[in-house]
XYZ file of C-alpha atoms in Angstrom:
183
model
C 25.450 -15.522 -38.369
C 24.731 -18.289 -35.870
C 26.627 -16.312 -33.241
C 24.479 -13.212 -33.788
C 21.288 -15.295 -33.694
C 22.373 -17.000 -30.441
C 23.202 -13.663 -28.831
C 19.793 -12.235 -29.811
C 17.989 -15.247 -28.345
C 20.060 -14.988 -25.155
C 19.319 -11.260 -24.880
C 15.582 -11.826 -25.348
C 15.469 -14.616 -22.755
C 17.445 -12.526 -20.278
C 15.058 -9.607 -20.779
C 12.049 -11.862 -20.169
C 13.532 -13.185 -16.934
C 14.023 -9.724 -15.425
C 11.120 -8.200 -13.559
C 10.460 -4.461 -13.538
C 12.449 -2.553 -10.954
C 9.412 -1.162 -9.153
C 6.393 -2.449 -7.277
C 3.004 -1.497 -8.651
C 0.825 -0.388 -5.759
C -2.725 0.179 -6.971
C -5.221 -0.757 -4.242
C -8.910 -0.467 -5.085
C -11.755 0.030 -2.599
C -14.246 -2.709 -3.490
C -16.702 -2.403 -0.603
C -19.859 -0.402 -0.871
C -21.191 1.817 1.878
C -20.385 0.275 5.249
C -20.833 3.420 7.363
C -22.331 6.894 7.112
C -19.963 9.866 7.005
C -21.627 13.188 6.165
C -18.566 15.410 6.629
C -16.762 17.574 4.092
C -13.084 16.597 4.213
C -9.813 17.934 2.838
C -7.678 14.782 2.484
C -3.919 14.444 2.191
C -1.405 11.607 2.364
C 2.214 11.977 3.460
C 4.911 9.323 3.089
C 6.881 9.276 6.367
C 8.530 5.875 5.929
C 12.124 5.758 7.087
C 12.786 2.971 4.584
C 11.206 3.829 1.227
C 11.631 0.315 -0.196
C 8.219 -1.215 -0.837
C 9.744 -4.637 -1.423
C 12.848 -6.113 0.197
C 13.990 -9.274 -1.521
C 16.419 -11.368 0.523
C 18.159 -14.115 -1.436
C 20.888 -16.097 0.366
C 23.561 -13.424 0.887
C 22.121 -10.571 -1.192
C 19.335 -8.102 -0.383
C 17.600 -6.196 -3.150
C 15.282 -3.260 -2.432
C 12.556 -2.150 -4.824
C 10.534 1.052 -4.512
C 7.063 2.011 -5.684
C 6.505 5.289 -7.444
C 3.378 7.299 -6.682
C 2.666 5.560 -3.395
C 1.045 8.645 -1.825
C -1.193 9.088 -4.892
C -2.268 5.425 -4.717
C -3.148 5.615 -1.023
C -4.937 8.970 -1.495
C -6.954 7.536 -4.374
C -8.259 4.565 -2.363
C -8.824 6.782 0.701
C -10.887 9.319 -1.278
C -12.829 6.503 -2.946
C -13.628 4.817 0.386
C -14.636 8.056 2.104
C -16.804 9.111 -0.865
C -18.579 5.748 -1.067
C -19.416 6.125 2.600
C -20.975 9.563 2.147
C -18.114 12.022 2.728
C -17.519 14.940 0.387
C -13.883 15.457 -0.592
C -12.933 19.096 -1.159
C -9.672 21.047 -0.978
C -11.762 23.946 0.370
C -12.962 22.062 3.463
C -11.749 23.291 6.841
C -11.716 19.730 8.235
C -8.354 18.174 7.384
C -8.138 14.379 7.107
C -4.435 13.537 7.003
C -2.931 10.080 6.559
C 0.729 9.374 7.320
C 2.272 6.305 5.724
C 4.533 5.129 8.546
C 5.221 1.694 7.029
C 4.274 -0.050 3.808
C 6.592 -2.885 2.894
C 6.792 -6.554 2.016
C 9.897 -8.513 2.970
C 10.403 -11.605 0.819
C 12.905 -14.250 1.880
C 13.795 -16.736 -0.834
C 15.508 -20.062 -0.355
C 16.293 -22.725 -2.913
C 12.871 -24.372 -2.842
C 10.493 -21.820 -1.296
C 9.783 -18.220 -0.376
C 7.951 -16.340 2.362
C 6.552 -12.834 2.248
C 5.706 -10.749 5.281
C 3.849 -7.509 4.532
C 3.456 -4.761 7.113
C 1.481 -1.542 6.762
C 1.024 1.214 9.325
C -1.104 4.276 8.575
C -1.536 7.149 10.988
C -4.787 9.090 10.683
C -5.099 12.642 11.950
C -8.305 14.641 11.656
C -7.989 18.332 12.442
C -11.021 20.492 13.122
C -11.045 24.140 14.218
C -10.735 23.427 17.964
C -9.903 19.724 18.275
C -7.849 16.865 16.846
C -8.278 13.121 16.473
C -5.407 10.713 15.824
C -5.119 6.979 15.632
C -2.724 4.394 14.197
C -3.993 1.527 12.025
C -1.727 -1.484 11.447
C -1.954 -4.652 9.429
C 0.201 -7.652 8.624
C -0.091 -10.393 6.022
C 1.974 -13.516 5.387
C 2.403 -15.520 2.222
C 4.363 -18.732 1.585
C 4.975 -20.487 -1.670
C 7.229 -22.879 -3.531
C 10.283 -21.789 -5.510
C 10.834 -18.138 -6.378
C 8.349 -15.380 -5.513
C 5.841 -14.044 -8.029
C 5.970 -10.230 -8.047
C 2.269 -9.986 -8.960
C 1.311 -12.013 -5.860
C 3.407 -9.766 -3.618
C 1.822 -6.670 -5.198
C -1.601 -8.268 -4.681
C -0.732 -8.947 -1.044
C 0.175 -5.271 -0.460
C -2.868 -3.998 -2.396
C -5.265 -6.254 -0.460
C -3.729 -5.324 2.896
C -3.953 -1.607 2.029
C -7.627 -2.046 1.112
C -8.303 -3.874 4.392
C -6.734 -1.093 6.452
C -8.600 1.655 4.539
C -11.825 -0.302 5.094
C -11.019 -0.472 8.811
C -10.457 3.307 8.849
C -13.762 4.230 7.181
C -15.685 1.814 9.401
C -14.039 2.805 12.719
C -16.885 3.882 15.049
C -14.558 6.109 17.101
C -13.390 8.013 13.997
C -16.916 8.293 12.583
C -18.220 9.627 15.909
C -15.493 12.296 15.902
C -16.200 13.270 12.278
C -19.926 13.550 12.892
C -19.715 15.478 16.201
C-alpha cells in the first residue's frame, strides 16, 4: 500500500513539474487610436517561418523546441484589432489586400545552472496590394530577458506577446504606410 501511495505522489509531482508542450501566443492590442486609417482592408496573415519553433530551449547539451498552435490566428486577431481601433474597416470583400508574412517569431532561451537568458526576435513583412500599386515593408523587433535559475514559461510568453504588440503598434502608426493607405 505504501508503495502505491509513493508512486502516486511521485506521478503527481512529476506531472506538476512538466510544462505544457506549446507556447501560448495571445497578444492583445492595448493602445487606443494613435493614427487615422479610413481604408477598407482585406487582411490575411501567412506563416513563412523556416523554423516553426516558437521557443527554443537550450540546456547544457540538449535543445528542446516548442511550437505554438494558431500563431497566424493570433497575429491576425491583434492586427485586425489594431487596424479597427485606428479607423480601418476589415472586410473580406475589400479590394485592398493587407497581407502580413510572419518571417520570424521565436524566443531562444539558454539555461545554465544558476541563470537563464531569453532573446526574442520577430520579423513581420507587410504587403498592401491595391488595384495598380503595391506597398511592402519589413518590421523587426528584438527583446532580451535575463533571470536567475530556470526560465518561467509565462514570462517568455509575455515577452513574445509584448514584442508582437509593439511591432503591430509600429505598423499601424507608420506614417509611410498610412500615407499609402490613404492615397
